[in-house]
Coordinates of C-alpha atoms in Angstrom, one line a residue:
X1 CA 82.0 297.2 132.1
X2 CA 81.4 300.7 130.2
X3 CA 84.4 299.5 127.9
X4 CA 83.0 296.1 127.4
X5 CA 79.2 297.7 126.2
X6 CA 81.3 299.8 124.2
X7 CA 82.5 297.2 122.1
X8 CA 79.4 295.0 120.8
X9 CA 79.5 294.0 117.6
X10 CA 75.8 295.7 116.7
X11 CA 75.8 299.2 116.8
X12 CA 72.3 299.5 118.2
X13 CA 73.3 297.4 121.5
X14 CA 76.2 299.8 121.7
X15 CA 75.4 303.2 124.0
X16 CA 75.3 306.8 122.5
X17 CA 77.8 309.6 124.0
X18 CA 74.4 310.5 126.6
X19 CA 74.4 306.9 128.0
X20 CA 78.1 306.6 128.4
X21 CA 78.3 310.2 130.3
X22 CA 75.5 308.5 133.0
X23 CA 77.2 305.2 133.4
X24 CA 80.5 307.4 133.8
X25 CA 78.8 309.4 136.3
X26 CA 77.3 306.7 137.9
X27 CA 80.5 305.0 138.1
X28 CA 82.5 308.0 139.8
X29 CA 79.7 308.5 142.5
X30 CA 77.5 311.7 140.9
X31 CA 81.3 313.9 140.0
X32 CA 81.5 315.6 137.0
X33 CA 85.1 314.4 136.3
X34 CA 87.5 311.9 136.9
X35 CA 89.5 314.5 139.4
X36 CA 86.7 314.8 141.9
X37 CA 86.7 311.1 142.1
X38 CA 90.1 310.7 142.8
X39 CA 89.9 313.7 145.1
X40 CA 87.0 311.8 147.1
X41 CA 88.8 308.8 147.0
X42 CA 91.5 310.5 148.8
X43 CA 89.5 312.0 151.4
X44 CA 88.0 308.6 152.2
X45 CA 91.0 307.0 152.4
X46 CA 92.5 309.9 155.0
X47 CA 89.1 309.6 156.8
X48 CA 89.8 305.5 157.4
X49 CA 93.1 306.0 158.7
X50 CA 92.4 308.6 160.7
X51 CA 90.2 306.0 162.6
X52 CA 92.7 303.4 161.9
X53 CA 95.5 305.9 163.9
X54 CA 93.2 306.3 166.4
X55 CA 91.8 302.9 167.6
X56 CA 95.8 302.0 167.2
X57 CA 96.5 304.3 169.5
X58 CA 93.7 302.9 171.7
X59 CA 95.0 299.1 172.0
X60 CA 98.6 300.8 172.5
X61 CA 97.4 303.1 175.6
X62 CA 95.4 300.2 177.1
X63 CA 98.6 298.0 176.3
X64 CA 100.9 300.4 177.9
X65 CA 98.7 300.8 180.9
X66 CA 98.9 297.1 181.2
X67 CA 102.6 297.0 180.6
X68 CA 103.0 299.6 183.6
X69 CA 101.1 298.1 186.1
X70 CA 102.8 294.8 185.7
X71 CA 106.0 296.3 185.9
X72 CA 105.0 298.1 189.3
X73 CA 103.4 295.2 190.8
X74 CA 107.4 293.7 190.5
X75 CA 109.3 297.1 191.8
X76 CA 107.9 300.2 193.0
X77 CA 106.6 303.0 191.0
X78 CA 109.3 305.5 191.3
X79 CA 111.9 302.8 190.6
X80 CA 110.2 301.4 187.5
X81 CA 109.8 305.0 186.2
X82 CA 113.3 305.2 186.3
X83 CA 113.8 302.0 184.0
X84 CA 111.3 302.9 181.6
X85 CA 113.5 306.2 181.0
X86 CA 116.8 303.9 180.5
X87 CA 118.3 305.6 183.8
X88 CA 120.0 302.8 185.9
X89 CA 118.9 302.3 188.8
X90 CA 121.4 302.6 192.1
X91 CA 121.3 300.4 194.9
X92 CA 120.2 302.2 197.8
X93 CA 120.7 301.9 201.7
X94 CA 118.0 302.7 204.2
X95 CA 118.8 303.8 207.6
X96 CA 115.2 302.4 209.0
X97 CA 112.5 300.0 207.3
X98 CA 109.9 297.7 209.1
X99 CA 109.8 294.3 207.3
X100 CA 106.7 292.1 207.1
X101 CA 106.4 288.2 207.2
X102 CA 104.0 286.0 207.3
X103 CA 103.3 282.1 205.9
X104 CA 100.8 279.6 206.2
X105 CA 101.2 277.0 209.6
X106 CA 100.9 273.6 208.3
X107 CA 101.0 274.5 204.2
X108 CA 103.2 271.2 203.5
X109 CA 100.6 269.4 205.2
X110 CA 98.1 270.7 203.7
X111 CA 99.6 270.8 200.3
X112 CA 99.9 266.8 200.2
X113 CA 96.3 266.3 200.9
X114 CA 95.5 269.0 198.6
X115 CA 95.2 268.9 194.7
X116 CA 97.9 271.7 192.7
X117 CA 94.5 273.6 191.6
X118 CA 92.8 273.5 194.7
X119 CA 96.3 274.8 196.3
X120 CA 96.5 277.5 194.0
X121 CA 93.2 278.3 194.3
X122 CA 93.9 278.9 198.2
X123 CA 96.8 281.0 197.9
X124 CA 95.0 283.4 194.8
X125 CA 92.1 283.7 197.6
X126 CA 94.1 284.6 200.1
X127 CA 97.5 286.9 198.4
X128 CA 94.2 288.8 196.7
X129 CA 92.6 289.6 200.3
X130 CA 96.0 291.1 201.2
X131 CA 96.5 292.9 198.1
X132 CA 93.4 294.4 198.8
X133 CA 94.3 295.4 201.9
X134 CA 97.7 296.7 201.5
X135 CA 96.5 299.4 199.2
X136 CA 95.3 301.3 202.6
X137 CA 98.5 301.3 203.7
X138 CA 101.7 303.0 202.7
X139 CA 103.7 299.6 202.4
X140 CA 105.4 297.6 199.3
X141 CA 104.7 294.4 198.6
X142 CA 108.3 292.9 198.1
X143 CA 107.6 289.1 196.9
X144 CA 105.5 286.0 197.6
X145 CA 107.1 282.7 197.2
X146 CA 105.2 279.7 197.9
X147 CA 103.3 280.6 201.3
X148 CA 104.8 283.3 202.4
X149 CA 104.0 286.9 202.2
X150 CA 106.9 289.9 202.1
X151 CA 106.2 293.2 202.9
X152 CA 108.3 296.9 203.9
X153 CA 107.2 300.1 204.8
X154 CA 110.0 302.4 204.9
X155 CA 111.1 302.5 200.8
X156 CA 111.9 303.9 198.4
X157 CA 110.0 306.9 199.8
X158 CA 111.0 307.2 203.3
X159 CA 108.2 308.2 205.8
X160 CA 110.3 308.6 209.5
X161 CA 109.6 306.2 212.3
X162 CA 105.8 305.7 210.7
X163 CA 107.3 302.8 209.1
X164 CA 106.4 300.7 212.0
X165 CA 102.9 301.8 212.3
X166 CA 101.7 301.1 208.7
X167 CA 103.3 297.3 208.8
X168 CA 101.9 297.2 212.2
X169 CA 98.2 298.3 211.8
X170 CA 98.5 296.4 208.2
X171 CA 99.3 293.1 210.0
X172 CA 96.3 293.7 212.3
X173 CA 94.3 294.2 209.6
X174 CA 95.4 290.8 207.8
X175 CA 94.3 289.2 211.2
X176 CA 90.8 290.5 211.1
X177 CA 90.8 289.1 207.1
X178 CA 92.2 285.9 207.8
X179 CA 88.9 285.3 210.9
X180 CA 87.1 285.5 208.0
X181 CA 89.0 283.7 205.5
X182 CA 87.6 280.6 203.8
X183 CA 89.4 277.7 202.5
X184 CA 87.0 276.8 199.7
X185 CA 87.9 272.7 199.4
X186 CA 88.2 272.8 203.2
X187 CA 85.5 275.2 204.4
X188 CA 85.4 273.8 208.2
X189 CA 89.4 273.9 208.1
X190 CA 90.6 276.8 210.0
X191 CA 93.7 279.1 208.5
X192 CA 96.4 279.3 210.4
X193 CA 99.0 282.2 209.6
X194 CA 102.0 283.1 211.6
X195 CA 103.8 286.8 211.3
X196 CA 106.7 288.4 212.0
X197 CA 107.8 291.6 212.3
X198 CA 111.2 293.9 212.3
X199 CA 112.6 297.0 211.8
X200 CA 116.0 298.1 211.2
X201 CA 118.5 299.6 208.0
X202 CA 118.3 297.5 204.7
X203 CA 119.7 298.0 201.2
X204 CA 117.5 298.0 198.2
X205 CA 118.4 297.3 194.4
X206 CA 117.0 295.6 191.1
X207 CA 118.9 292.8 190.7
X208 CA 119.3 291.1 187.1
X209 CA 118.2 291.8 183.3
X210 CA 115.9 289.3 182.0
X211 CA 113.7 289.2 184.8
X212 CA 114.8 292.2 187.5
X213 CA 113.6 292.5 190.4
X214 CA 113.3 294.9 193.2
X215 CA 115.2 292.9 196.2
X216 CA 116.2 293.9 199.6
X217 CA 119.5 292.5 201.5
X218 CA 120.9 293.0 204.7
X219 CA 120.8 291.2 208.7
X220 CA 117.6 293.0 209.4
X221 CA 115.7 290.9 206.6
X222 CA 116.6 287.7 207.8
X223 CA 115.7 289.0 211.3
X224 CA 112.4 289.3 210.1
X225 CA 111.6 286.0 208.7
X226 CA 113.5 284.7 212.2
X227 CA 110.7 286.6 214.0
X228 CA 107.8 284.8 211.3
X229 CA 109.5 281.2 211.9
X230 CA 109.6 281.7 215.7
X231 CA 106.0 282.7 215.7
X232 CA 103.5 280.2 217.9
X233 CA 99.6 280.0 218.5
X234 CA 97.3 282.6 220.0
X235 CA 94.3 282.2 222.3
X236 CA 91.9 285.2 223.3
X237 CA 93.4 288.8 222.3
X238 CA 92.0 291.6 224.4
X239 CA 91.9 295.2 222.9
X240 CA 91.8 297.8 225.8
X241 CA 91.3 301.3 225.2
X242 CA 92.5 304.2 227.3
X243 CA 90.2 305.5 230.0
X244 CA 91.9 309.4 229.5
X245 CA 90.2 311.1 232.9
X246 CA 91.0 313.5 235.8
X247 CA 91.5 310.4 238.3
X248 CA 91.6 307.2 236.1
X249 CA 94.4 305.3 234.7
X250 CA 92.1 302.1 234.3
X251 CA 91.5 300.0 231.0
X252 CA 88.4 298.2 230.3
X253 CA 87.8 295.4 227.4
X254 CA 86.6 297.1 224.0
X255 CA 87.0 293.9 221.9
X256 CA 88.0 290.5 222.6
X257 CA 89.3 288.7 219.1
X258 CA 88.7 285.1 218.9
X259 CA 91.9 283.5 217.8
X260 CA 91.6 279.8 219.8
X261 CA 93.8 277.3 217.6
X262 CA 95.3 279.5 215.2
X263 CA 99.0 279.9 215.1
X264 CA 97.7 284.3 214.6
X265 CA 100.2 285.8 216.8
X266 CA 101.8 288.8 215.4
X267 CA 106.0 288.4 216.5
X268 CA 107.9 291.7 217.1
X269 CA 111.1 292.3 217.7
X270 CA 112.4 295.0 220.4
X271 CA 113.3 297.2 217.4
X272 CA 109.6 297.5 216.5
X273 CA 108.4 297.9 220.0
X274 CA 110.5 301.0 220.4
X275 CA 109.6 302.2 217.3
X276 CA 106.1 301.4 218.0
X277 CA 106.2 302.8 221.5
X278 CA 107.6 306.5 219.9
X279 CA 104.1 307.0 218.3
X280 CA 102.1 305.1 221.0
X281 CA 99.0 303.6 220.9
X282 CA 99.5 299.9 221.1
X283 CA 99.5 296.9 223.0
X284 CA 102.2 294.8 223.8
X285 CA 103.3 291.9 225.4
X286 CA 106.9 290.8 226.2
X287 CA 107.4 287.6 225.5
X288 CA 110.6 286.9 226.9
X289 CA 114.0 285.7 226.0
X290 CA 114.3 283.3 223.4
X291 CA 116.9 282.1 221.3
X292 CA 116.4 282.9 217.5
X293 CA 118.8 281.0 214.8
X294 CA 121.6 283.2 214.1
X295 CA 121.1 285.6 216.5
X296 CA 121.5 284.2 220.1
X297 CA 119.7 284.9 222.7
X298 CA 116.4 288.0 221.6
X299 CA 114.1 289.7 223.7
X300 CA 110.7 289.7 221.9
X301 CA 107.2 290.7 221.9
X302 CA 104.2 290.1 220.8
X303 CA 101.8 292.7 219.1
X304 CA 98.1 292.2 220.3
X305 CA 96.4 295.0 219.5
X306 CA 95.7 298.8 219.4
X307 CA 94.6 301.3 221.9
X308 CA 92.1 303.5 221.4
X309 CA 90.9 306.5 223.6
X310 CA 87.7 306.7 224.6
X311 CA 87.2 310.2 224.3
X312 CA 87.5 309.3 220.4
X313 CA 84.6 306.8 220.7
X314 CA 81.3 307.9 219.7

């Protein structure tokens, strides 16, 4: 532009030194010389990528955390962090977990009067109550495929016989949840879960490249789904809790849980019970001698409850 005025063909539209030294001026932001502009310049530029860097490193930090919390919703923390530092990861055996099963009664049924969406929709309900739940709890949730729900308590961080007890209260707590539960395209149909319950050794590993995943193998998983398949219906469950007194041994009613209809019975094998009965505190009832797939002839139980002592009962 300067250049340009510069070179008019009549002398009097052509600016004197005074005028050019303003429009130069001008031009360079108020600096005296051509150096302070650049300088400026400079600074600018540094200034813009400073903020650049740092709403870069934002989106990265938000992606990472995003990254990391998908990666230990499929494999537990401590065995993700290992991945992420390129360390492989061993397969491990476990002297004692307590596995957790549980599926929908009647899901194939309902699946074929159901719409895909309206299916999905159920099971995103539902697997979000439980998600929600399990975070009380120090459990892992292994898989869901379909209807059914997986979970341990035992690994990778081993916690003694209390194994049991989280998977056991958990499952109690699912039962309370699922009373509640709505199925929103079939609001006056009732949910019917079945669960089932076992402890014993397993052994633990990531399995695969592409897609690894934290899986568990051994007798006492397939156990556990036995004890989930075998389930059956529950009526009235009656929570007692322990009269603790000089003379009395007695047990009154503390809650009665309305279950009529629904396949709710929590299934436990005798491996559970005993673990269960080491920290005490819980009803159970034998159910008897049945023959389980695989296995021959089981005693099992069923879980009904907690008891509480009263002296603990404001």
């Amino acid at each position: 532009m300067v250049m340009k005025i510069c070179w008019k063909e009549a002398s009097e539209d052509r600016p004197d030194f005074w005028e050019i030294k303003k429009l130069l001026k001008k031009l360079h932001g108020g600096k005296n010389n051509i150096v302070d502009k650049i300088i400026y310049m400079l600074e600018e530029h540094s200034l813009n990528l400073e903020k650049l860097v740092d709403k870069r490193t934002e989106q990265w930090t938000e992606e990472k955390k995003r990254t990391d919390e998908l990666l230990h919703s499929m494999m537990p923390k401590s065995v993700a962090d290992q991945l992420k530092r390129g360390k492989p990861v061993e397969a491990e055996s476990f002297d004692e977990v307590t596995l957790f099963f549980s599926d929908i009664v009647g899901f194939t049924s309902l699946s074929s009067e159901s719409t895909p969406l309206q299916i999905v929709t159920l099971l995103n309900d539902l697997y979000s109550a439980f998600d929600e739940i399990i975070h009380a709890y120090d459990v892992y949730k292994v898989e869901t495929i379909g209807d059914a729900y997986m979970v341990v308590s035992g690994l990778p961080i081993r916690n003694g016989h209390q194994h049991a007890v989280e998977i056991a209260d958990m499952a109690l707590h699912f039962l309370k949840s699922v009373q509640r539960f709505k199925i929103r395209h079939r609001p006056h149909k009732k949910l019917k879960l079945r669960i089932g319950i076992h402890s014993g050794p397993v052994c633990a590993g990531v399995v695969g490249m592409k897609m690894p995943r934290y899986c568990l193998f051994g007798d006492t998983v397939n156990t556990a789904s036995r004890m989930e398949s075998n389930g059956e219906g529950l009526h009235d469950v009656k929570v007692y809790p322990m009269l603790v007194g000089p003379s009395s041994v007695a047990c009154r009613p503390l809650t009665i849980i309305k279950l009529s209809n629904l396949s709710l019975k929590i299934h436990i094998s005798k491996a559970t019970k005993d673990n269960l009965d080491k920290i005490g505190g819980y009803l159970m009832q034998e159910r008897g001698s049945i023959d389980i797939k695989g296995k021959g002839e089981l005693t099992t139980y069923w879980l009904q409850g907690k008891v509480f002592n009263t002296a603990n009962i404001r």
